[in-house]
Structures are given as C-alpha cells and as structure tokens.
Amino acid sequence: MTGPVDLSSYALEDDEIELARMVRAFADDVVAPVAYEADRTHTLPMDVVAQMGDMGLFGLPFPEEVGGQGGTYLALGLAIEALARVDQSIAITLEAGVSLGAMPVFRFGNDAQRAELLPDLLTGRALAGFGLTEPEAGSDAGATRTTARRDGGEWVIDGSKQFITNSGTPITRFVTVTAVTGRRGDRPEISTIIVPSGTPGFTVGPAYDKAGWRASDTHPLAFADCRVPEENLLGEEGRGFANFLHILDEGRIAIAALATGAAEGCLEAALDYAATRQVFGAALSTRQGIQFTLARMQARVHTARLAWVRAAHLRDAGRPFKTEAAIAKLVSGEAAMDNARDATQIFGGNGFMNEYPVARHYRDSKILEIGEGTTEVQLLVIARALGVA
C-alpha cells in the first residue's frame, strides 16, 4: 500500500488489503479529478456512484444470498476510508447508502421487503435515505414528533425530517422514516415505515446549502397526510427506536473509517506540499516545527485506524462493540478535525482556497463531530460503559 501508512501492519487479510488498494486507485483516478467541481456546484456525480455500484461497494457487507458481496463491515470501512481521503461527499454517499439505506432493510425487513428492495440497493442502482432527525429531535431521537396512524389498511404519516442524506437523488427509491405509532404509558412507541419516492403527501425539500459535504445529497422532508400500505412497516411495530440504535452503532464504525480517511488525506496532502514548498531557500519539510506537526498527524491517523478496525472486528465476530464504536467515532472525528486544521496551516494561504483538498477537508470534517451521534453523545456512551453515567 502506498502512502504514509502501510495497511499490512493492521493484521488485515490479503483480500482486504487488495480491496483497499483497488478503491484507493479508483479514488485517485476517478473521484479526485471531479471532486472540486462537484463541491463547487453542489452536485453529486451520479456516474461515479454508478461505477461504485459496478465495483460492488454498496453490497460489501451483505451475504451473497441477498445479492451482496459476502464481505464484512471491515471491508466496507476500508472502502469508505479510501474514498474519504480524496472526497468525503462520495464517501458519505456510500456510507449512508449502506448503513442507513440498505442495512435497515436487511436487518429488519421481511422476506418480501428484502426481495423487492435489496437487489437494487446492493448494486448501487438505487439509493435510500433514513429519516430520523427532526427540528426538535436530533441526539434526543426519542423526542420524535412525526406520527403515523392506521386508517383503512394504510399508514397515514404527518411530520417532517431534516438533514436526510441520499433522499433526493435521481435514483432514490424510498426513505425509511421513524414515526410515533402509539404510546406506552407516557412514552411514545416509535416505528419505522418505508415511504417510496413520489408518494402523494411526501415532499422532498430543496437541497441544503451546506458548509461541507457539499456534493452529498441532503434534503429536508415533509409528510402531510402521506399514505402508504400497512405492509410498509419495517420491523416490529414499536421497535423502531431500538432498531435504529443498533443501526447507529454500526454506522459509527463506518463514520469513524470515513474520518480516518479524511485525516489521512490531510496528512498525504501536507506531506507532499511540505516537501515541495520552498521557504527561505529550503523545503518546508526541513523545519522541525513542521516535522513535528506531520508526526502528530501521522499518530492521529494510526490511532484512529486502530480504533475503528478494532470495532469492526468485534462487530464482524458477533461480539459487543457499542463502546468501541463510540470510542472509534470520538477519536477519529477529532483526528480529522485536528489534521484538517494542521494541514490548512501548513498550506498557508493556499489552504484557504477550495480547489485544494485540505480546504474542503477543513469544511467537511466538522460534521464528523456532529453526525450519527455528537462528540458529547459518544462521551456519554463511554461514560455509561465505565459505570459513571
């Protein structure tokens, strides 16, 4: 493996290292050349998404009997990390397409739902979103206000969602939404329901004007007397919130891999720039202060990768991984932000120009400390595991 980190030192299988090499080459040759223009125009390059589908990336962690590649969550993480080095928007499109789009159907769908929806999702011919976050329900997802009630064999959904990834692309087939479907005492019972794109009463709002991840497809959603068949219930009624928490734990591993890739991308760019940038007659990399900064950046990448790979190994082995996933997301998110800041400083004025990848990483990386569980939520999960919260 080329670059500042040799993946062979992470106890990976040969086929996993080869997968990382393949996706890394794809990222350098196909994704990187269009990343700036996609970011500038806030456009998800659908041809790149199609090529990712042809490579089997959307099916990586799913068994072959449902149309997947028979791989592991570790394999998915390696692919996401390789993409995030050059473009976080493309990396999050894959991460959300798998973790939030296809995985809930695979985990909790019935045979009919799997047979109908998974073939296109696992080949990248279709994408799906997961509608959880609301204006007043983010980290406190239990504060969901969207409701769904039964009426004549249908669910009638009313409410709104925000910040929903992959919800408005040309190939978005449906969104899965959380909604209050009843109450148990004074507590809401939350279920998840599949809402196909184009359903009357389901409106996808204009794309957000985001600070980062600008090529990623992200929209607010509105539901007004939106009716879908009762059989669109995904999983057991009233278990939607509990099921979501399981999905979120897995997703944190994938986000940690993404953040690790971002941190490595910043390191790679800073290394190249410091070696070629001449300051007072010598390469910037000859300055001890810069050398120490680069060394700290390398240490962050290494630590972040150890954390998410460990969590992925536990998940793939069927062992508890909730705490390790939280640690991985915490460590890697901070590594991405710290490396983006340091790389931008090394680049100087050039680091403030969007055509340079480090500028985009600087804007993109902050969301890694917010999305799929804020830093504070990760600290709470870890504190609970310690028995002090």
PDB file of C-alpha atoms in Angstrom, residues 181-351:
ATOM      1  CA  THR A 181     -47.299   4.968  16.159  1.00  0.00           C
ATOM      2  CA  GLY A 182     -48.643   4.707  19.703  1.00  0.00           C
ATOM      3  CA  ARG A 183     -47.856   5.233  23.358  1.00  0.00           C
ATOM      4  CA  ARG A 184     -46.944   3.003  26.256  1.00  0.00           C
ATOM      5  CA  GLY A 185     -47.849   4.960  29.356  1.00  0.00           C
ATOM      6  CA  ASP A 186     -46.285   8.373  28.939  1.00  0.00           C
ATOM      7  CA  ARG A 187     -43.643   7.121  26.497  1.00  0.00           C
ATOM      8  CA  PRO A 188     -44.030   7.182  22.707  1.00  0.00           C
ATOM      9  CA  GLU A 189     -43.749   3.975  20.722  1.00  0.00           C
ATOM     10  CA  ILE A 190     -41.655   4.618  17.615  1.00  0.00           C
ATOM     11  CA  SER A 191     -41.840   2.509  14.465  1.00  0.00           C
ATOM     12  CA  THR A 192     -40.046   2.664  11.117  1.00  0.00           C
ATOM     13  CA  ILE A 193     -42.010   2.849   7.875  1.00  0.00           C
ATOM     14  CA  ILE A 194     -40.882   2.680   4.241  1.00  0.00           C
ATOM     15  CA  VAL A 195     -42.102   5.613   2.142  1.00  0.00           C
ATOM     16  CA  PRO A 196     -41.450   5.251  -1.612  1.00  0.00           C
ATOM     17  CA  SER A 197     -40.277   8.280  -3.551  1.00  0.00           C
ATOM     18  CA  GLY A 198     -43.124  10.056  -5.293  1.00  0.00           C
ATOM     19  CA  THR A 199     -45.762   9.043  -2.746  1.00  0.00           C
ATOM     20  CA  PRO A 200     -48.501  11.727  -2.573  1.00  0.00           C
ATOM     21  CA  GLY A 201     -48.070  13.815   0.550  1.00  0.00           C
ATOM     22  CA  PHE A 202     -44.317  13.140   0.678  1.00  0.00           C
ATOM     23  CA  THR A 203     -42.307  16.228  -0.282  1.00  0.00           C
ATOM     24  CA  VAL A 204     -38.544  16.405  -0.662  1.00  0.00           C
ATOM     25  CA  GLY A 205     -37.465  19.978   0.043  1.00  0.00           C
ATOM     26  CA  PRO A 206     -34.714  21.907  -1.766  1.00  0.00           C
ATOM     27  CA  ALA A 207     -31.179  20.707  -1.126  1.00  0.00           C
ATOM     28  CA  TYR A 208     -29.365  22.399   1.744  1.00  0.00           C
ATOM     29  CA  ASP A 209     -26.646  24.984   1.157  1.00  0.00           C
ATOM     30  CA  LYS A 210     -24.126  23.292   3.425  1.00  0.00           C
ATOM     31  CA  ALA A 211     -20.737  24.403   4.698  1.00  0.00           C
ATOM     32  CA  GLY A 212     -19.288  20.991   3.920  1.00  0.00           C
ATOM     33  CA  TRP A 213     -20.129  17.687   2.226  1.00  0.00           C
ATOM     34  CA  ARG A 214     -21.499  19.957  -0.497  1.00  0.00           C
ATOM     35  CA  ALA A 215     -21.655  17.271  -3.192  1.00  0.00           C
ATOM     36  CA  SER A 216     -23.571  14.920  -0.884  1.00  0.00           C
ATOM     37  CA  ASP A 217     -27.334  14.840  -1.464  1.00  0.00           C
ATOM     38  CA  THR A 218     -29.097  16.176   1.649  1.00  0.00           C
ATOM     39  CA  HIS A 219     -32.671  17.436   1.979  1.00  0.00           C
ATOM     40  CA  PRO A 220     -35.449  18.220   4.438  1.00  0.00           C
ATOM     41  CA  LEU A 221     -38.533  16.020   4.115  1.00  0.00           C
ATOM     42  CA  ALA A 222     -42.192  16.796   4.794  1.00  0.00           C
ATOM     43  CA  PHE A 223     -45.139  14.442   5.220  1.00  0.00           C
ATOM     44  CA  ALA A 224     -48.736  15.662   5.074  1.00  0.00           C
ATOM     45  CA  ASP A 225     -51.476  13.041   5.029  1.00  0.00           C
ATOM     46  CA  CYS A 226     -48.927  10.767   3.361  1.00  0.00           C
ATOM     47  CA  ARG A 227     -50.422   7.300   2.912  1.00  0.00           C
ATOM     48  CA  VAL A 228     -48.554   4.040   2.434  1.00  0.00           C
ATOM     49  CA  PRO A 229     -49.725   0.427   2.810  1.00  0.00           C
ATOM     50  CA  GLU A 230     -49.618  -1.140   6.276  1.00  0.00           C
ATOM     51  CA  GLU A 231     -47.144  -3.715   4.972  1.00  0.00           C
ATOM     52  CA  ASN A 232     -44.578  -0.899   4.581  1.00  0.00           C
ATOM     53  CA  LEU A 233     -43.891  -1.197   8.297  1.00  0.00           C
ATOM     54  CA  LEU A 234     -40.210  -2.133   8.632  1.00  0.00           C
ATOM     55  CA  GLY A 235     -39.623  -4.482  11.520  1.00  0.00           C
ATOM     56  CA  GLU A 236     -41.809  -4.900  14.573  1.00  0.00           C
ATOM     57  CA  GLU A 237     -44.215  -2.106  15.455  1.00  0.00           C
ATOM     58  CA  GLY A 238     -42.937  -0.049  18.370  1.00  0.00           C
ATOM     59  CA  ARG A 239     -39.356  -1.323  17.944  1.00  0.00           C
ATOM     60  CA  GLY A 240     -38.231   1.376  15.529  1.00  0.00           C
ATOM     61  CA  PHE A 241     -36.183   3.363  18.020  1.00  0.00           C
ATOM     62  CA  ALA A 242     -34.436   0.305  19.455  1.00  0.00           C
ATOM     63  CA  ASN A 243     -33.684  -0.965  15.962  1.00  0.00           C
ATOM     64  CA  PHE A 244     -32.329   2.419  14.967  1.00  0.00           C
ATOM     65  CA  LEU A 245     -29.899   2.430  17.900  1.00  0.00           C
ATOM     66  CA  HIS A 246     -28.437  -0.852  16.651  1.00  0.00           C
ATOM     67  CA  ILE A 247     -28.063   0.561  13.151  1.00  0.00           C
ATOM     68  CA  LEU A 248     -26.460   3.692  14.586  1.00  0.00           C
ATOM     69  CA  ASP A 249     -23.828   1.680  16.468  1.00  0.00           C
ATOM     70  CA  GLU A 250     -22.749   0.050  13.198  1.00  0.00           C
ATOM     71  CA  GLY A 251     -22.872   3.361  11.395  1.00  0.00           C
ATOM     72  CA  ARG A 252     -20.467   4.890  13.879  1.00  0.00           C
ATOM     73  CA  ILE A 253     -17.830   2.397  12.796  1.00  0.00           C
ATOM     74  CA  ALA A 254     -18.300   3.412   9.180  1.00  0.00           C
ATOM     75  CA  ILE A 255     -18.202   7.131  10.053  1.00  0.00           C
ATOM     76  CA  ALA A 256     -15.013   6.506  12.031  1.00  0.00           C
ATOM     77  CA  ALA A 257     -13.485   4.899   8.943  1.00  0.00           C
ATOM     78  CA  LEU A 258     -14.561   7.922   6.906  1.00  0.00           C
ATOM     79  CA  ALA A 259     -12.992  10.288   9.434  1.00  0.00           C
ATOM     80  CA  THR A 260      -9.782   8.252   9.399  1.00  0.00           C
ATOM     81  CA  GLY A 261      -9.645   8.559   5.629  1.00  0.00           C
ATOM     82  CA  ALA A 262     -10.144  12.317   5.894  1.00  0.00           C
ATOM     83  CA  ALA A 263      -7.321  12.557   8.433  1.00  0.00           C
ATOM     84  CA  GLU A 264      -5.061  10.527   6.160  1.00  0.00           C
ATOM     85  CA  GLY A 265      -5.961  12.625   3.123  1.00  0.00           C
ATOM     86  CA  CYS A 266      -4.902  15.741   5.025  1.00  0.00           C
ATOM     87  CA  LEU A 267      -1.645  14.071   6.024  1.00  0.00           C
ATOM     88  CA  GLU A 268      -0.863  12.970   2.473  1.00  0.00           C
ATOM     89  CA  ALA A 269      -1.536  16.436   1.082  1.00  0.00           C
ATOM     90  CA  ALA A 270       0.526  18.113   3.815  1.00  0.00           C
ATOM     91  CA  LEU A 271       3.450  15.757   3.251  1.00  0.00           C
ATOM     92  CA  ASP A 272       3.500  16.466  -0.478  1.00  0.00           C
ATOM     93  CA  TYR A 273       3.145  20.205  -0.010  1.00  0.00           C
ATOM     94  CA  ALA A 274       5.803  20.445   2.702  1.00  0.00           C
ATOM     95  CA  ALA A 275       8.275  18.520   0.547  1.00  0.00           C
ATOM     96  CA  THR A 276       7.873  20.846  -2.444  1.00  0.00           C
ATOM     97  CA  ARG A 277       7.115  24.244  -0.883  1.00  0.00           C
ATOM     98  CA  GLN A 278      10.286  26.336  -0.645  1.00  0.00           C
ATOM     99  CA  VAL A 279      10.570  28.779   2.266  1.00  0.00           C
ATOM    100  CA  PHE A 280      13.721  30.834   2.823  1.00  0.00           C
ATOM    101  CA  GLY A 281      15.628  28.652   0.409  1.00  0.00           C
ATOM    102  CA  ALA A 282      14.677  25.248   1.847  1.00  0.00           C
ATOM    103  CA  ALA A 283      11.780  22.845   1.696  1.00  0.00           C
ATOM    104  CA  LEU A 284       9.144  23.444   4.326  1.00  0.00           C
ATOM    105  CA  SER A 285       9.584  19.832   5.448  1.00  0.00           C
ATOM    106  CA  THR A 286      13.121  20.611   6.699  1.00  0.00           C
ATOM    107  CA  ARG A 287      11.697  22.749   9.516  1.00  0.00           C
ATOM    108  CA  GLN A 288      11.458  20.848  12.778  1.00  0.00           C
ATOM    109  CA  GLY A 289       8.186  22.505  13.714  1.00  0.00           C
ATOM    110  CA  ILE A 290       6.614  21.216  10.501  1.00  0.00           C
ATOM    111  CA  GLN A 291       8.147  17.778  11.025  1.00  0.00           C
ATOM    112  CA  PHE A 292       6.617  17.558  14.487  1.00  0.00           C
ATOM    113  CA  THR A 293       3.233  18.643  13.141  1.00  0.00           C
ATOM    114  CA  LEU A 294       3.371  15.948  10.462  1.00  0.00           C
ATOM    115  CA  ALA A 295       4.400  13.374  13.066  1.00  0.00           C
ATOM    116  CA  ARG A 296       1.369  14.246  15.205  1.00  0.00           C
ATOM    117  CA  MET A 297      -0.854  13.981  12.146  1.00  0.00           C
ATOM    118  CA  GLN A 298       0.516  10.505  11.435  1.00  0.00           C
ATOM    119  CA  ALA A 299      -0.062   9.449  15.036  1.00  0.00           C
ATOM    120  CA  ARG A 300      -3.693  10.560  14.808  1.00  0.00           C
ATOM    121  CA  VAL A 301      -4.296   8.559  11.628  1.00  0.00           C
ATOM    122  CA  HIS A 302      -2.719   5.461  13.156  1.00  0.00           C
ATOM    123  CA  THR A 303      -4.710   5.723  16.385  1.00  0.00           C
ATOM    124  CA  ALA A 304      -7.981   6.380  14.575  1.00  0.00           C
ATOM    125  CA  ARG A 305      -7.494   3.398  12.270  1.00  0.00           C
ATOM    126  CA  LEU A 306      -6.656   1.095  15.165  1.00  0.00           C
ATOM    127  CA  ALA A 307      -9.860   2.186  16.896  1.00  0.00           C
ATOM    128  CA  TRP A 308     -12.283   1.663  14.022  1.00  0.00           C
ATOM    129  CA  VAL A 309     -10.649  -1.560  12.800  1.00  0.00           C
ATOM    130  CA  ARG A 310     -10.954  -2.980  16.322  1.00  0.00           C
ATOM    131  CA  ALA A 311     -14.627  -2.048  16.499  1.00  0.00           C
ATOM    132  CA  ALA A 312     -15.235  -3.570  13.054  1.00  0.00           C
ATOM    133  CA  HIS A 313     -13.521  -6.819  14.045  1.00  0.00           C
ATOM    134  CA  LEU A 314     -15.758  -7.081  17.110  1.00  0.00           C
ATOM    135  CA  ARG A 315     -18.887  -6.381  15.067  1.00  0.00           C
ATOM    136  CA  ASP A 316     -17.956  -8.941  12.420  1.00  0.00           C
ATOM    137  CA  ALA A 317     -17.219 -11.537  15.119  1.00  0.00           C
ATOM    138  CA  GLY A 318     -20.682 -11.066  16.604  1.00  0.00           C
ATOM    139  CA  ARG A 319     -19.289  -9.619  19.827  1.00  0.00           C
ATOM    140  CA  PRO A 320     -20.463  -6.460  21.663  1.00  0.00           C
ATOM    141  CA  PHE A 321     -18.990  -3.353  20.056  1.00  0.00           C
ATOM    142  CA  LYS A 322     -21.121  -0.398  21.184  1.00  0.00           C
ATOM    143  CA  THR A 323     -18.446   1.190  23.364  1.00  0.00           C
ATOM    144  CA  GLU A 324     -15.647   0.523  20.889  1.00  0.00           C
ATOM    145  CA  ALA A 325     -17.706   2.105  18.108  1.00  0.00           C
ATOM    146  CA  ALA A 326     -18.229   5.208  20.244  1.00  0.00           C
ATOM    147  CA  ILE A 327     -14.514   5.390  21.043  1.00  0.00           C
ATOM    148  CA  ALA A 328     -13.662   4.995  17.358  1.00  0.00           C
ATOM    149  CA  LYS A 329     -16.003   7.773  16.287  1.00  0.00           C
ATOM    150  CA  LEU A 330     -14.787  10.088  19.040  1.00  0.00           C
ATOM    151  CA  VAL A 331     -11.089   9.550  18.303  1.00  0.00           C
ATOM    152  CA  SER A 332     -11.367   9.598  14.525  1.00  0.00           C
ATOM    153  CA  GLY A 333     -13.643  12.640  14.356  1.00  0.00           C
ATOM    154  CA  GLU A 334     -11.200  14.628  16.428  1.00  0.00           C
ATOM    155  CA  ALA A 335      -8.303  13.306  14.317  1.00  0.00           C
ATOM    156  CA  ALA A 336      -9.997  14.503  11.130  1.00  0.00           C
ATOM    157  CA  MET A 337     -10.625  17.983  12.532  1.00  0.00           C
ATOM    158  CA  ASP A 338      -7.134  18.321  14.019  1.00  0.00           C
ATOM    159  CA  ASN A 339      -5.417  17.103  10.851  1.00  0.00           C
ATOM    160  CA  ALA A 340      -7.538  19.386   8.685  1.00  0.00           C
ATOM    161  CA  ARG A 341      -6.552  22.360  10.813  1.00  0.00           C
ATOM    162  CA  ASP A 342      -2.861  21.443  10.768  1.00  0.00           C
ATOM    163  CA  ALA A 343      -2.825  20.720   7.035  1.00  0.00           C
ATOM    164  CA  THR A 344      -4.502  24.045   6.308  1.00  0.00           C
ATOM    165  CA  GLN A 345      -1.883  25.821   8.420  1.00  0.00           C
ATOM    166  CA  ILE A 346       0.936  24.096   6.529  1.00  0.00           C
ATOM    167  CA  PHE A 347      -0.620  25.132   3.211  1.00  0.00           C
ATOM    168  CA  GLY A 348      -0.879  28.738   4.395  1.00  0.00           C
ATOM    169  CA  GLY A 349      -2.965  30.925   2.094  1.00  0.00           C
ATOM    170  CA  ASN A 350      -3.378  28.083  -0.393  1.00  0.00           C
ATOM    171  CA  GLY A 351      -5.112  26.093   2.314  1.00  0.00           C
TER     172      GLY A 351
END
